[in-house]
Coordinates of C-alpha atoms in Angstrom, one line a residue:
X212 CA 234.8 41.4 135.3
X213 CA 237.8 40.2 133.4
X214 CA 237.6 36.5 134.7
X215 CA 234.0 36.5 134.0
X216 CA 235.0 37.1 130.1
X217 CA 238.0 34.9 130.5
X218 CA 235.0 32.5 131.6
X219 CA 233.0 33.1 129.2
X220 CA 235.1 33.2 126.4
X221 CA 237.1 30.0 127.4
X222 CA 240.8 31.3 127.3
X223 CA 243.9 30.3 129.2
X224 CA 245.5 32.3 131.7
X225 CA 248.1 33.6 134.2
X226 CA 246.4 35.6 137.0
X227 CA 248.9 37.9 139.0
X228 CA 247.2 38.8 141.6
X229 CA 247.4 42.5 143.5
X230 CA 247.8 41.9 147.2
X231 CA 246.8 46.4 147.7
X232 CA 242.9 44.8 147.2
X233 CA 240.5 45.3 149.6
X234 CA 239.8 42.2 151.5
X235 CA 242.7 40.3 149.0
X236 CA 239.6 39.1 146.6
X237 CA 242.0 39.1 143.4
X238 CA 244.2 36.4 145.2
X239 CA 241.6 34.3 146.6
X240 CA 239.8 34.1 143.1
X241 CA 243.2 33.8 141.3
X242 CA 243.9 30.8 143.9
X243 CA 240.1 29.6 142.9
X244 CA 241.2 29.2 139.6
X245 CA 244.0 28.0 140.2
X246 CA 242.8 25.1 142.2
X247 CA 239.7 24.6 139.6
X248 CA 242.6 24.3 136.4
X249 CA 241.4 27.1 134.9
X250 CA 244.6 29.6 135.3
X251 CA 248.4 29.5 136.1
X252 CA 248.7 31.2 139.7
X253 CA 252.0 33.8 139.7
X254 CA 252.3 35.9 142.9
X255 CA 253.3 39.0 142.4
X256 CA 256.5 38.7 144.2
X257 CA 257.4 35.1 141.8
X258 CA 257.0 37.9 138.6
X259 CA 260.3 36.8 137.2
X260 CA 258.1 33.5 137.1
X261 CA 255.3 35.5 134.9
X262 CA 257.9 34.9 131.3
X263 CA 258.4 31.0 132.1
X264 CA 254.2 30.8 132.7
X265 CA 253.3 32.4 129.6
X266 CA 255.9 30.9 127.1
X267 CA 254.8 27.5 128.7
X268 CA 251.3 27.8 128.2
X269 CA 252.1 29.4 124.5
X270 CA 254.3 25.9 123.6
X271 CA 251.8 24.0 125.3
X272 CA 249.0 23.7 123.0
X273 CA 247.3 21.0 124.8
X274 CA 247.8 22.3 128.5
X275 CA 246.6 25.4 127.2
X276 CA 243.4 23.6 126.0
X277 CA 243.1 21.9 129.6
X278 CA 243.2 25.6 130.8
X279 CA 240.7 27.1 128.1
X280 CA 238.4 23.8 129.1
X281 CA 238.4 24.5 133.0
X282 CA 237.9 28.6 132.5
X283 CA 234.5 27.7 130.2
X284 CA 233.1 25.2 132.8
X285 CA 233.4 28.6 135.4
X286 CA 231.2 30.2 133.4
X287 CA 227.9 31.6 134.2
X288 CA 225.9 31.3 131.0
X289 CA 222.4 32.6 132.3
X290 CA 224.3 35.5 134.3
X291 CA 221.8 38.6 133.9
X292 CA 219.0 36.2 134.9
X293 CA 220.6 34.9 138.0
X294 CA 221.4 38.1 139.1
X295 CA 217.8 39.7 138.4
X296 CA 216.6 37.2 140.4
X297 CA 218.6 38.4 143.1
X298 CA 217.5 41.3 143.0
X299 CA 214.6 40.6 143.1
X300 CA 214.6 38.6 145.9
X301 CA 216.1 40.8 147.8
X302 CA 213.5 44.1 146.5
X303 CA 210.2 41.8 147.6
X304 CA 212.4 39.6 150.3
X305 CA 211.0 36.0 149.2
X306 CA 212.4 33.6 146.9
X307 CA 209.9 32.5 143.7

Protein backbone atom coordinates (compact mmCIF):
# COMPACT_ATOMS: atom_id res chain seq x y z
CA UNK A 1 0.00 0.00 0.00
CA UNK A 2 1.28 3.48 -0.55
CA UNK A 3 1.41 4.43 3.27
CA UNK A 4 3.10 1.24 3.88
CA UNK A 5 6.09 2.51 1.57
CA UNK A 6 5.66 5.95 2.88
CA UNK A 7 6.35 3.92 6.21
CA UNK A 8 8.80 2.13 5.17
CA UNK A 9 10.75 4.50 3.39
CA UNK A 10 10.36 7.35 6.09
CA UNK A 11 8.99 10.30 4.00
CA UNK A 12 6.80 13.23 4.83
CA UNK A 13 3.43 13.64 3.69
CA UNK A 14 0.00 15.26 2.85
CA UNK A 15 -2.69 12.58 2.78
CA UNK A 16 -5.99 13.77 0.88
CA UNK A 17 -8.10 11.44 1.60
CA UNK A 18 -11.17 10.07 -0.87
CA UNK A 19 -14.38 10.12 1.01
CA UNK A 20 -16.08 7.58 -2.37
CA UNK A 21 -14.03 4.57 -0.21
CA UNK A 22 -15.71 1.85 1.01
CA UNK A 23 -16.13 1.97 4.70
CA UNK A 24 -14.10 5.68 4.52
CA UNK A 25 -10.64 3.61 5.39
CA UNK A 26 -8.46 6.30 3.43
CA UNK A 27 -9.70 9.03 5.99
CA UNK A 28 -9.56 7.13 9.06
CA UNK A 29 -5.91 6.05 8.24
CA UNK A 30 -5.10 9.56 6.88
CA UNK A 31 -6.58 10.85 10.48
CA UNK A 32 -4.28 7.87 12.03
CA UNK A 33 -1.40 9.57 10.71
CA UNK A 34 -2.28 12.49 11.33
CA UNK A 35 -2.78 12.00 14.96
CA UNK A 36 0.59 9.75 15.12
CA UNK A 37 2.77 13.08 13.36
CA UNK A 38 3.45 11.22 10.64
CA UNK A 39 1.38 13.21 7.72
CA UNK A 40 -0.37 16.60 7.19
CA UNK A 41 -4.25 15.79 7.14
CA UNK A 42 -6.06 17.94 3.97
CA UNK A 43 -9.70 17.00 3.38
CA UNK A 44 -10.59 16.97 0.17
CA UNK A 45 -13.03 19.69 0.42
CA UNK A 46 -9.86 22.22 2.30
CA UNK A 47 -7.84 21.29 -1.31
CA UNK A 48 -7.09 24.99 -1.81
CA UNK A 49 -5.24 24.11 1.57
CA UNK A 50 -3.19 21.14 -0.35
CA UNK A 51 -0.50 24.34 -1.94
CA UNK A 52 0.03 25.94 1.58
CA UNK A 53 0.69 22.05 3.10
CA UNK A 54 3.14 21.13 0.66
CA UNK A 55 5.25 24.48 0.30
CA UNK A 56 5.27 24.33 4.20
CA UNK A 57 6.53 21.13 4.66
CA UNK A 58 9.08 21.82 1.57
CA UNK A 59 10.48 25.21 3.62
CA UNK A 60 10.32 23.30 6.61
CA UNK A 61 13.24 21.20 6.65
CA UNK A 62 13.00 20.30 10.27
CA UNK A 63 9.11 19.75 10.51
CA UNK A 64 9.48 17.75 7.53
CA UNK A 65 12.12 15.55 9.50
CA UNK A 66 9.54 15.33 12.48
CA UNK A 67 7.15 13.96 9.80
CA UNK A 68 9.73 11.57 7.95
CA UNK A 69 10.59 10.34 11.86
CA UNK A 70 6.88 9.62 12.86
CA UNK A 71 6.08 7.81 9.22
CA UNK A 72 9.36 5.29 9.88
CA UNK A 73 8.32 4.45 13.49
CA UNK A 74 4.68 3.14 11.63
CA UNK A 75 6.54 0.82 9.89
CA UNK A 76 6.27 -2.76 9.81
CA UNK A 77 9.77 -4.02 9.30
CA UNK A 78 9.13 -7.99 9.63
CA UNK A 79 5.79 -7.46 7.40
CA UNK A 80 5.81 -10.78 5.15
CA UNK A 81 6.50 -12.75 8.47
CA UNK A 82 3.77 -11.26 10.46
CA UNK A 83 1.40 -11.77 7.85
CA UNK A 84 2.47 -15.60 7.20
CA UNK A 85 1.86 -16.17 10.43
CA UNK A 86 -1.49 -15.14 9.97
CA UNK A 87 -2.14 -17.10 7.71
CA UNK A 88 -1.14 -19.56 9.15
CA UNK A 89 -2.96 -19.26 12.06
CA UNK A 90 -5.89 -18.95 10.46
CA UNK A 91 -5.15 -22.29 7.81
CA UNK A 92 -4.42 -24.67 11.11
CA UNK A 93 -6.72 -22.36 13.57
CA UNK A 94 -4.05 -22.18 16.60
CA UNK A 95 -1.60 -19.71 17.33
CA UNK A 96 2.35 -21.19 17.66
Amino acid sequence: STLGELAWWGKATVLVPSPYVAEDHQRKNARYWAEQGAAVLVEEREVLRLEAEVLALLRDPTQRARYEQAAARLACLNAAEVLAEHLYNLAYGFSR
